[in-house]
Amino acid sequence: MSVAVRAARREDLAPIVAIYNHYVRTSAATFDLQEVAVDDRTEWFEAHTHGGPHRLLVAVDDAEGVLGWATSSTFRPRPAYTTTVECSVYCRPDARGRGLGRLLYERLFAELAHEDVERMVAGVALPNPASLALHARFGFRRIGVFTRVGRKFDRYWDVAWFEREARPPA
Ligand SMILES: CC(C)(COP(=O)(O)OP(=O)(O)OC[C@H]1O[C@@H](n2cnc3c(N)ncnc32)[C@H](O)[C@@H]1OP(=O)(O)O)[C@@H](O)C(=O)NCCC(=O)NCCS
């Protein structure tokens, strides 16, 4: 396996959406309830592919195609929040546990270290041991748990929130 991590290109959008929709259908990793359409994600794609604090990276294998993606996005819309980004990462189901989440976050955080970003945050619907391990590995601190804040698959879900400096301390 020879995997490259790079900025997403327009031709990656369909596989990015396919990976996302898998988790829409099967998991509380995302609180979307309906699958998304590629055409409806064009604006989102454009907002994350011109540099700056909001980025979209893919892990791609020449033979296997897009195996995962990671993004840094708007945390909350009010302008004073622009120096905070929310990070998320999704691997193709057959590509989990192969170190790709780690590769994607490594590259994303290296890129964000040069941007005007002060804090990175992440929300993890519980349970999700792989995501918890990934965020712990990258130094995210657990701030607390919002209980029963999402309802999906006819049950309520708790979400643990994490934060980290965007730049490692000197
Ligand atoms: C969460 C996710 C992105 C992690 O990426 P990954 O490529 O599977 O994970 P990696 O192989 O890079 O491993 C990262 C860490 O998680 C650990 N890990 C991986 N899978 C695990 C599992 N099933 N249970 C416990 N720990 C696990 C690894 O041991 C590693 O820990 P370490 O750095 O302390 O050694 C991936 O599993 C995924 O896409 N899950 C479904 C979608 C999702 O939950 N996204 C996150 C939303 S918050």
mmCIF file of C-alpha atoms and ligand atoms in Angstrom:
data_model
loop_
_atom_site.group_PDB
_atom_site.id
_atom_site.type_symbol
_atom_site.label_atom_id
_atom_site.label_comp_id
_atom_site.label_asym_id
_atom_site.label_seq_id
_atom_site.Cartn_x
_atom_site.Cartn_y
_atom_site.Cartn_z
ATOM 1 C CA MET A 1 0.000 0.000 0.000
ATOM 2 C CA SER A 2 1.407 3.372 -0.995
ATOM 3 C CA VAL A 3 -0.788 6.098 0.403
ATOM 4 C CA ALA A 4 -0.419 9.796 -0.295
ATOM 5 C CA VAL A 5 -2.144 12.502 1.721
ATOM 6 C CA ARG A 6 -2.934 15.633 -0.279
ATOM 7 C CA ALA A 7 -5.471 18.411 -0.677
ATOM 8 C CA ALA A 8 -8.751 17.117 -2.092
ATOM 9 C CA ARG A 9 -9.482 17.659 -5.778
ATOM 10 C CA ARG A 10 -12.849 17.921 -7.450
ATOM 11 C CA GLU A 11 -12.668 14.312 -8.674
ATOM 12 C CA ASP A 12 -12.309 13.162 -5.060
ATOM 13 C CA LEU A 13 -15.680 14.578 -4.062
ATOM 14 C CA ALA A 14 -17.756 11.538 -5.114
ATOM 15 C CA PRO A 15 -15.650 9.061 -3.099
ATOM 16 C CA ILE A 16 -15.534 11.517 -0.167
ATOM 17 C CA VAL A 17 -19.330 11.647 -0.189
ATOM 18 C CA ALA A 18 -19.576 7.850 -0.550
ATOM 19 C CA ILE A 19 -17.445 7.370 2.566
ATOM 20 C CA TYR A 20 -19.482 9.945 4.460
ATOM 21 C CA ASN A 21 -22.786 8.396 3.422
ATOM 22 C CA HIS A 22 -21.666 5.017 4.717
ATOM 23 C CA TYR A 23 -21.462 6.562 8.181
ATOM 24 C CA VAL A 24 -24.699 8.499 7.715
ATOM 25 C CA ARG A 25 -26.432 5.153 7.136
ATOM 26 C CA THR A 26 -24.654 3.014 9.684
ATOM 27 C CA SER A 27 -23.195 5.074 12.502
ATOM 28 C CA ALA A 28 -23.570 7.910 14.977
ATOM 29 C CA ALA A 29 -20.109 9.170 13.985
ATOM 30 C CA THR A 30 -22.082 11.800 12.074
ATOM 31 C CA PHE A 31 -25.429 13.187 13.208
ATOM 32 C CA ASP A 32 -26.623 13.616 9.630
ATOM 33 C CA LEU A 33 -29.725 11.479 9.229
ATOM 34 C CA GLN A 34 -30.075 11.566 5.445
ATOM 35 C CA GLU A 35 -27.441 10.738 2.886
ATOM 36 C CA VAL A 36 -25.958 13.757 1.124
ATOM 37 C CA ALA A 37 -25.716 14.247 -2.652
ATOM 38 C CA VAL A 38 -22.463 15.103 -4.387
ATOM 39 C CA ASP A 39 -24.056 18.160 -6.009
ATOM 40 C CA ASP A 40 -25.152 19.456 -2.608
ATOM 41 C CA ARG A 41 -21.586 19.249 -1.316
ATOM 42 C CA THR A 42 -19.974 21.416 -3.993
ATOM 43 C CA GLU A 43 -20.202 24.594 -1.922
ATOM 44 C CA TRP A 44 -18.745 22.820 1.107
ATOM 45 C CA PHE A 45 -15.963 21.421 -1.076
ATOM 46 C CA GLU A 46 -15.121 24.870 -2.470
ATOM 47 C CA ALA A 47 -15.055 26.386 1.010
ATOM 48 C CA HIS A 48 -12.404 23.877 2.091
ATOM 49 C CA THR A 49 -10.056 23.763 -0.873
ATOM 50 C CA HIS A 50 -8.591 27.258 -1.165
ATOM 51 C CA GLY A 51 -6.121 27.200 1.708
ATOM 52 C CA GLY A 52 -6.677 29.075 4.952
ATOM 53 C CA PRO A 53 -8.007 27.489 8.132
ATOM 54 C CA HIS A 54 -10.668 25.358 6.453
ATOM 55 C CA ARG A 55 -9.119 22.426 4.666
ATOM 56 C CA LEU A 56 -10.086 19.101 3.172
ATOM 57 C CA LEU A 57 -7.421 16.436 2.761
ATOM 58 C CA VAL A 58 -7.659 12.951 1.307
ATOM 59 C CA ALA A 59 -5.617 9.798 1.784
ATOM 60 C CA VAL A 60 -5.312 8.170 -1.624
ATOM 61 C CA ASP A 61 -3.863 4.911 -2.799
ATOM 62 C CA ASP A 62 -3.054 4.558 -6.505
ATOM 63 C CA ALA A 63 -4.810 1.206 -6.707
ATOM 64 C CA GLU A 64 -7.542 1.614 -4.096
ATOM 65 C CA GLY A 65 -8.554 5.246 -4.628
ATOM 66 C CA VAL A 66 -9.687 7.551 -1.824
ATOM 67 C CA LEU A 67 -9.366 5.697 1.489
ATOM 68 C CA GLY A 68 -10.205 8.517 3.852
ATOM 69 C CA TRP A 69 -10.516 12.236 4.357
ATOM 70 C CA ALA A 70 -10.077 14.829 7.069
ATOM 71 C CA THR A 71 -11.328 18.342 7.363
ATOM 72 C CA SER A 72 -11.057 21.473 9.466
ATOM 73 C CA SER A 73 -14.246 23.510 9.386
ATOM 74 C CA THR A 74 -16.196 26.350 10.932
ATOM 75 C CA PHE A 75 -16.808 25.643 14.631
ATOM 76 C CA ARG A 76 -19.533 28.223 15.136
ATOM 77 C CA PRO A 77 -20.630 30.891 12.651
ATOM 78 C CA ARG A 78 -20.118 34.051 14.724
ATOM 79 C CA PRO A 79 -16.995 35.850 13.483
ATOM 80 C CA ALA A 80 -15.043 35.856 16.745
ATOM 81 C CA TYR A 81 -14.894 32.064 16.407
ATOM 82 C CA THR A 82 -12.904 32.168 13.169
ATOM 83 C CA THR A 83 -9.646 31.281 14.938
ATOM 84 C CA THR A 84 -11.220 28.000 16.097
ATOM 85 C CA VAL A 85 -11.756 25.069 13.753
ATOM 86 C CA GLU A 86 -13.619 21.806 14.216
ATOM 87 C CA CYS A 87 -11.751 18.760 12.951
ATOM 88 C CA SER A 88 -13.191 15.519 11.676
ATOM 89 C CA VAL A 89 -11.910 12.466 9.866
ATOM 90 C CA TYR A 90 -13.529 9.511 8.139
ATOM 91 C CA CYS A 91 -11.881 6.401 6.698
ATOM 92 C CA ARG A 92 -13.437 4.060 4.190
ATOM 93 C CA PRO A 93 -14.832 1.153 6.221
ATOM 94 C CA ASP A 94 -12.369 -1.345 4.730
ATOM 95 C CA ALA A 95 -9.460 1.021 5.422
ATOM 96 C CA ARG A 96 -9.913 1.569 9.146
ATOM 97 C CA GLY A 97 -7.200 0.662 11.602
ATOM 98 C CA ARG A 98 -4.432 1.010 9.001
ATOM 99 C CA GLY A 99 -2.952 4.242 10.311
ATOM 100 C CA LEU A 100 -4.759 6.481 7.831
ATOM 101 C CA GLY A 101 -6.557 8.553 10.451
ATOM 102 C CA ARG A 102 -3.145 9.254 11.929
ATOM 103 C CA LEU A 103 -1.641 10.170 8.536
ATOM 104 C CA LEU A 104 -4.523 12.499 7.713
ATOM 105 C CA TYR A 105 -4.437 14.304 11.056
ATOM 106 C CA GLU A 106 -0.631 14.617 10.943
ATOM 107 C CA ARG A 107 -0.788 16.418 7.618
ATOM 108 C CA LEU A 108 -3.850 18.492 8.525
ATOM 109 C CA PHE A 109 -2.297 19.759 11.740
ATOM 110 C CA ALA A 110 1.038 20.461 10.041
ATOM 111 C CA GLU A 111 -0.808 22.638 7.536
ATOM 112 C CA LEU A 112 -2.920 24.398 10.167
ATOM 113 C CA ALA A 113 0.190 25.278 12.181
ATOM 114 C CA HIS A 114 0.871 27.955 9.542
ATOM 115 C CA GLU A 115 -2.631 29.406 9.611
ATOM 116 C CA ASP A 116 -4.331 31.924 11.887
ATOM 117 C CA VAL A 117 -5.842 29.176 14.030
ATOM 118 C CA GLU A 118 -5.607 29.188 17.821
ATOM 119 C CA ARG A 119 -7.770 26.222 18.844
ATOM 120 C CA MET A 120 -8.875 22.976 17.248
ATOM 121 C CA VAL A 121 -11.907 21.187 18.646
ATOM 122 C CA ALA A 122 -13.541 17.844 17.960
ATOM 123 C CA GLY A 123 -16.787 16.210 19.033
ATOM 124 C CA VAL A 124 -16.959 12.426 19.310
ATOM 125 C CA ALA A 125 -20.281 10.623 19.689
ATOM 126 C CA LEU A 126 -19.789 7.880 22.253
ATOM 127 C CA PRO A 127 -18.777 5.126 22.119
ATOM 128 C CA ASN A 128 -16.042 5.434 19.482
ATOM 129 C CA PRO A 129 -12.804 3.886 20.780
ATOM 130 C CA ALA A 130 -10.861 4.460 17.548
ATOM 131 C CA SER A 131 -11.717 8.149 17.440
ATOM 132 C CA LEU A 132 -10.974 8.583 21.141
ATOM 133 C CA ALA A 133 -7.566 6.923 20.663
ATOM 134 C CA LEU A 134 -6.832 9.071 17.617
ATOM 135 C CA HIS A 135 -7.661 12.347 19.360
ATOM 136 C CA ALA A 136 -5.729 11.321 22.480
ATOM 137 C CA ARG A 137 -2.715 10.502 20.339
ATOM 138 C CA PHE A 138 -2.747 14.017 18.928
ATOM 139 C CA GLY A 139 -2.919 15.668 22.325
ATOM 140 C CA PHE A 140 -6.577 16.644 22.394
ATOM 141 C CA ARG A 141 -7.828 17.230 25.933
ATOM 142 C CA ARG A 142 -11.272 16.032 26.886
ATOM 143 C CA ILE A 143 -13.367 19.008 27.980
ATOM 144 C CA GLY A 144 -16.535 17.179 28.890
ATOM 145 C CA VAL A 145 -19.496 15.254 27.634
ATOM 146 C CA PHE A 146 -22.796 16.632 26.423
ATOM 147 C CA THR A 147 -25.304 13.934 27.248
ATOM 148 C CA ARG A 148 -28.151 12.855 24.996
ATOM 149 C CA VAL A 149 -27.610 15.756 22.569
ATOM 150 C CA GLY A 150 -28.312 13.740 19.416
ATOM 151 C CA ARG A 151 -31.045 11.302 18.445
ATOM 152 C CA LYS A 152 -30.306 8.777 15.725
ATOM 153 C CA PHE A 153 -31.398 5.161 15.198
ATOM 154 C CA ASP A 154 -34.158 5.735 17.776
ATOM 155 C CA ARG A 155 -31.822 6.432 20.645
ATOM 156 C CA TYR A 156 -29.992 9.373 22.203
ATOM 157 C CA TRP A 157 -26.219 9.811 21.963
ATOM 158 C CA ASP A 158 -23.669 11.517 24.201
ATOM 159 C CA VAL A 159 -20.904 13.584 22.609
ATOM 160 C CA ALA A 160 -17.458 14.081 24.158
ATOM 161 C CA TRP A 161 -15.765 17.370 23.217
ATOM 162 C CA PHE A 162 -12.037 17.847 22.880
ATOM 163 C CA GLU A 163 -9.686 20.774 22.300
ATOM 164 C CA ARG A 164 -6.063 21.283 21.368
ATOM 165 C CA GLU A 165 -3.682 24.088 20.535
ATOM 166 C CA ALA A 166 -3.323 24.532 16.806
ATOM 167 C CA ARG A 167 0.421 25.031 17.199
ATOM 168 C CA PRO A 168 2.493 22.795 19.433
ATOM 169 C CA PRO A 169 4.105 24.761 22.292
ATOM 170 C CA ALA A 170 7.576 26.102 21.338
HETATM 171 C C1 LIG B 1 -11.884 7.106 13.797
HETATM 172 C C2 LIG B 1 -11.058 6.826 12.543
HETATM 173 C C3 LIG B 1 -10.960 8.078 11.685
HETATM 174 C C4 LIG B 1 -9.628 6.479 13.027
HETATM 175 O O1 LIG B 1 -8.808 6.280 11.893
HETATM 176 P P1 LIG B 1 -8.054 4.891 11.694
HETATM 177 O O2 LIG B 1 -7.242 4.995 10.463
HETATM 178 O O3 LIG B 1 -9.035 3.782 11.795
HETATM 179 O O4 LIG B 1 -7.115 4.846 12.981
HETATM 180 P P2 LIG B 1 -5.541 4.626 12.991
HETATM 181 O O5 LIG B 1 -5.219 3.294 12.402
HETATM 182 O O6 LIG B 1 -4.859 5.821 12.436
HETATM 183 O O7 LIG B 1 -5.280 4.543 14.561
HETATM 184 C C5 LIG B 1 -5.336 5.710 15.369
HETATM 185 C C6 LIG B 1 -5.351 5.260 16.825
HETATM 186 O O8 LIG B 1 -6.593 4.619 17.111
HETATM 187 C C7 LIG B 1 -6.379 3.289 17.587
HETATM 188 N N1 LIG B 1 -7.457 2.490 17.046
HETATM 189 C C8 LIG B 1 -7.738 2.266 15.751
HETATM 190 N N2 LIG B 1 -8.834 1.490 15.653
HETATM 191 C C9 LIG B 1 -9.226 1.236 16.923
HETATM 192 C C10 LIG B 1 -10.305 0.507 17.473
HETATM 193 N N3 LIG B 1 -11.203 -0.113 16.696
HETATM 194 N N4 LIG B 1 -10.415 0.453 18.818
HETATM 195 C C11 LIG B 1 -9.527 1.089 19.616
HETATM 196 N N5 LIG B 1 -8.480 1.818 19.140
HETATM 197 C C12 LIG B 1 -8.344 1.868 17.813
HETATM 198 C C13 LIG B 1 -5.013 2.907 17.051
HETATM 199 O O9 LIG B 1 -4.413 1.900 17.812
HETATM 200 C C14 LIG B 1 -4.290 4.227 17.155
HETATM 201 O O10 LIG B 1 -3.947 4.455 18.491
HETATM 202 P P3 LIG B 1 -2.424 4.787 18.887
HETATM 203 O O11 LIG B 1 -2.066 6.007 18.085
HETATM 204 O O12 LIG B 1 -2.510 5.050 20.352
HETATM 205 O O13 LIG B 1 -1.623 3.601 18.484
HETATM 206 C C15 LIG B 1 -11.609 5.642 11.691
HETATM 207 O O14 LIG B 1 -11.619 4.481 12.455
HETATM 208 C C16 LIG B 1 -12.997 5.918 11.142
HETATM 209 O O15 LIG B 1 -13.121 6.421 10.049
HETATM 210 N N6 LIG B 1 -14.050 5.552 11.915
HETATM 211 C C17 LIG B 1 -15.409 5.748 11.471
HETATM 212 C C18 LIG B 1 -15.767 7.221 11.317
HETATM 213 C C19 LIG B 1 -15.490 7.966 12.590
HETATM 214 O O16 LIG B 1 -15.813 7.509 13.669
HETATM 215 N N7 LIG B 1 -14.892 9.166 12.446
HETATM 216 C C20 LIG B 1 -14.572 10.008 13.569
HETATM 217 C C21 LIG B 1 -15.717 10.906 13.874
HETATM 218 S S1 LIG B 1 -15.402 11.788 15.414
#
